[in-house]
CSV table of C-alpha atoms in Angstrom, one decimal:
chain,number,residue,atom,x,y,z
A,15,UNK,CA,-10.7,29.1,7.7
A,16,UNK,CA,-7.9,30.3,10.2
A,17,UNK,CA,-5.5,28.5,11.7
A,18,UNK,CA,-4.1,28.5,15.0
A,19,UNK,CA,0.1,29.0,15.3
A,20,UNK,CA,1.2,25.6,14.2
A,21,UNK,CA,-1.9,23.7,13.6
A,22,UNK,CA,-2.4,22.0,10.6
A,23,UNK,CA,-5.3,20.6,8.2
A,24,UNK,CA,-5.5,17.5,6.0
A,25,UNK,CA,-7.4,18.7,3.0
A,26,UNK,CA,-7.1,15.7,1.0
A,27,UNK,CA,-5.7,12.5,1.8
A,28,UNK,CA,-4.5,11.7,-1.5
A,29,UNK,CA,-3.9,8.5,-3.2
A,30,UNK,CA,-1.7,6.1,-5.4
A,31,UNK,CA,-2.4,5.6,-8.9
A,32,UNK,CA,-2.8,2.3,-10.8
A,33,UNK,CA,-3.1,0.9,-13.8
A,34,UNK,CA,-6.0,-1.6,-14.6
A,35,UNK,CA,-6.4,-4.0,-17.1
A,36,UNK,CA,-8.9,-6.7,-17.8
A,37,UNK,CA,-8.4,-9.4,-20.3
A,38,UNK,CA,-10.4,-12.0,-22.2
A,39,UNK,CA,-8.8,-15.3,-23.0
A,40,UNK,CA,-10.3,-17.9,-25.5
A,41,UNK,CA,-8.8,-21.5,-24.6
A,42,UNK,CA,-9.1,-24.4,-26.5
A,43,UNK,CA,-7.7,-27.9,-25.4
A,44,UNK,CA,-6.5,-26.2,-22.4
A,45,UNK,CA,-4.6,-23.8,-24.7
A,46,UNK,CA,-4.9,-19.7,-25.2
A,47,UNK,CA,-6.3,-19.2,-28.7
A,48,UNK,CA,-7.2,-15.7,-28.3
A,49,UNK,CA,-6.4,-12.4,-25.9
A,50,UNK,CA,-8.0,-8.9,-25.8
A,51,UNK,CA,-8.2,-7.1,-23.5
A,52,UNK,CA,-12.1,-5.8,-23.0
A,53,UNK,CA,-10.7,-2.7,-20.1
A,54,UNK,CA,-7.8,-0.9,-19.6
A,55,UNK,CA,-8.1,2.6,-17.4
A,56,UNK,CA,-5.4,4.3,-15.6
A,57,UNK,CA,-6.2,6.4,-12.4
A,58,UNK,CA,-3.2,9.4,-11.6
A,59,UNK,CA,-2.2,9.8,-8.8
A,60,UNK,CA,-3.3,12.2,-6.5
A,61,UNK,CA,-1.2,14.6,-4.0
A,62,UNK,CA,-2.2,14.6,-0.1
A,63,UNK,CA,-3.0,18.8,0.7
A,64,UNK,CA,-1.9,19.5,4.2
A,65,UNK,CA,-2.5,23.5,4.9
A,66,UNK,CA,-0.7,24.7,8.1
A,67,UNK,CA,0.1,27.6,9.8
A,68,UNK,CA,3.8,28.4,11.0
């Protein structure tokens, strides 16, 4: 695709990354007992794609 003298194109937004992690916690008497942590994924970061011309 062609573009016009100083037009420009938003290819892909992009987006932050993050970091997520779910735990389980085992209380007794009110009390944590046990932690694990049943998920943990991290999502990079992607860069926003502008194409222009001029």
């Amino acid at each position: 695709m062609n573009l016009d003298e100083g037009e420009e194109i938003v290819e892909n937004q992009g987006s932050k990354g993050y970091k997520i992690k779910v735990y389980r916690k085992t209380l007794e008497n009110k009390k944590v007992v046990k932690e694990e942590v049943i998920y943990d994924e991290i999502y990079e970061p992607v860069n926003k794609i502008i194409r222009r011309n001029g």
